[in-house]
Amino acid sequence: MFELFENREQAGRALAAALAHHRNDPDLLVMGLARGGMPVAAPIARELGAELDVLIIRKIRAPGHPELAIGAVGPDRVRVLNDDIIAHLGISATALVHATHKAREELAEREQRYRLHRPASPVKGRTVLIVDDGLATGASLEAAIAWAREAKAGKVIAATPVAAAEAHQRLEKKVEEFVTLKTPWDFQAVSRWYRVFDQTSDDEVAALLEQLGPLATDKPGNDVGHRNCH
C-alpha cells in the first residue's frame, strides 16, 4: 500500500524540507495555485522565510464535457491549449472562444475576491516557486509557468507533493527546478494520495494571504511589502 499524505498542510511541510536549500533567499516568492495549492504553499513560505501570494489559473472546460480540461488561462491573458484533445473532440474555433471567455470571467471574479486592496507581488527578476496540491494533466501548472515567464521571473521552480509521471516528464523541461515527492504512473486522481482532501474555501485562501501575503495598500503607514513569515 502506498503512503498517503495526511492533508495539504502536512504535504506542504514535507515539500518545504525538500526545498530547504532555498531558505532565506531574498528573491524567493512562493505562489500557491488557487485554491488547493495555497494550504500546501503556506507552510513552505513559513519554513523558507518567503513571501506568499496566490496565483489564479482557471481551466478551460471542454464544451459538453465540463470535467475535461482542454487548456487553461492565467493572468495577463496567458492561455495554453491541449491541441490534441481539442482536435480529438472536434471543438470548433467558436466553441473554443466561448470556453476561453468563460474561464477568463471566472479568473477575473476570483482575482477580485482574493485581492481586495492587496497588490500582486512583483515577479520580475525574482525566483518564483509555483506550488499546487497535485498534478494530473498539468494544464494549470503549464499556464502558471507560461505566466511566470511572461512576467519575466528570474527563475521558475515548480513544487507539488505528487505528480502524474507523464505530466512531470513533460513539464520538468519548462522550469529550472521541479520538486515532487511522488511521481506515480498509476496516478488516477490527486485525492487518492491524501487521507483528508477537503475542498479549500475562498475564505481559507483569503486568510492565508492576510497572514503571509502582500500588505494591503489602503492601510495608513504601510509600505507595500510582505509580512514576517517566521
CSV table of N, CA and C in Angstrom, one decimal, residues 2-6 193-195:
chain,number,residue,atom,x,y,z
A,2,PHE,N,0.6,2.2,-0.9
A,2,PHE,CA,1.4,3.4,-1.0
A,2,PHE,C,1.1,4.3,0.2
A,3,GLU,N,2.1,5.1,0.6
A,3,GLU,CA,1.9,6.0,1.8
A,3,GLU,C,1.2,7.3,1.3
A,4,LEU,N,0.2,7.7,2.1
A,4,LEU,CA,-0.6,8.8,1.8
A,4,LEU,C,-0.1,10.1,2.6
A,5,PHE,N,-0.4,11.2,2.0
A,5,PHE,CA,-0.2,12.5,2.8
A,5,PHE,C,-1.4,12.6,3.7
A,6,GLU,N,-1.2,13.1,4.9
A,6,GLU,CA,-2.3,13.3,5.9
A,6,GLU,C,-3.2,14.3,5.4
A,193,TRP,N,-4.2,10.4,-3.1
A,193,TRP,CA,-2.9,10.5,-2.4
A,193,TRP,C,-2.9,11.2,-1.1
A,194,TYR,N,-4.2,11.5,-0.6
A,194,TYR,CA,-4.4,12.2,0.6
A,194,TYR,C,-5.4,11.5,1.5
A,195,ARG,N,-5.1,11.4,2.8
A,195,ARG,CA,-6.2,10.9,3.7
A,195,ARG,C,-7.3,11.9,3.8
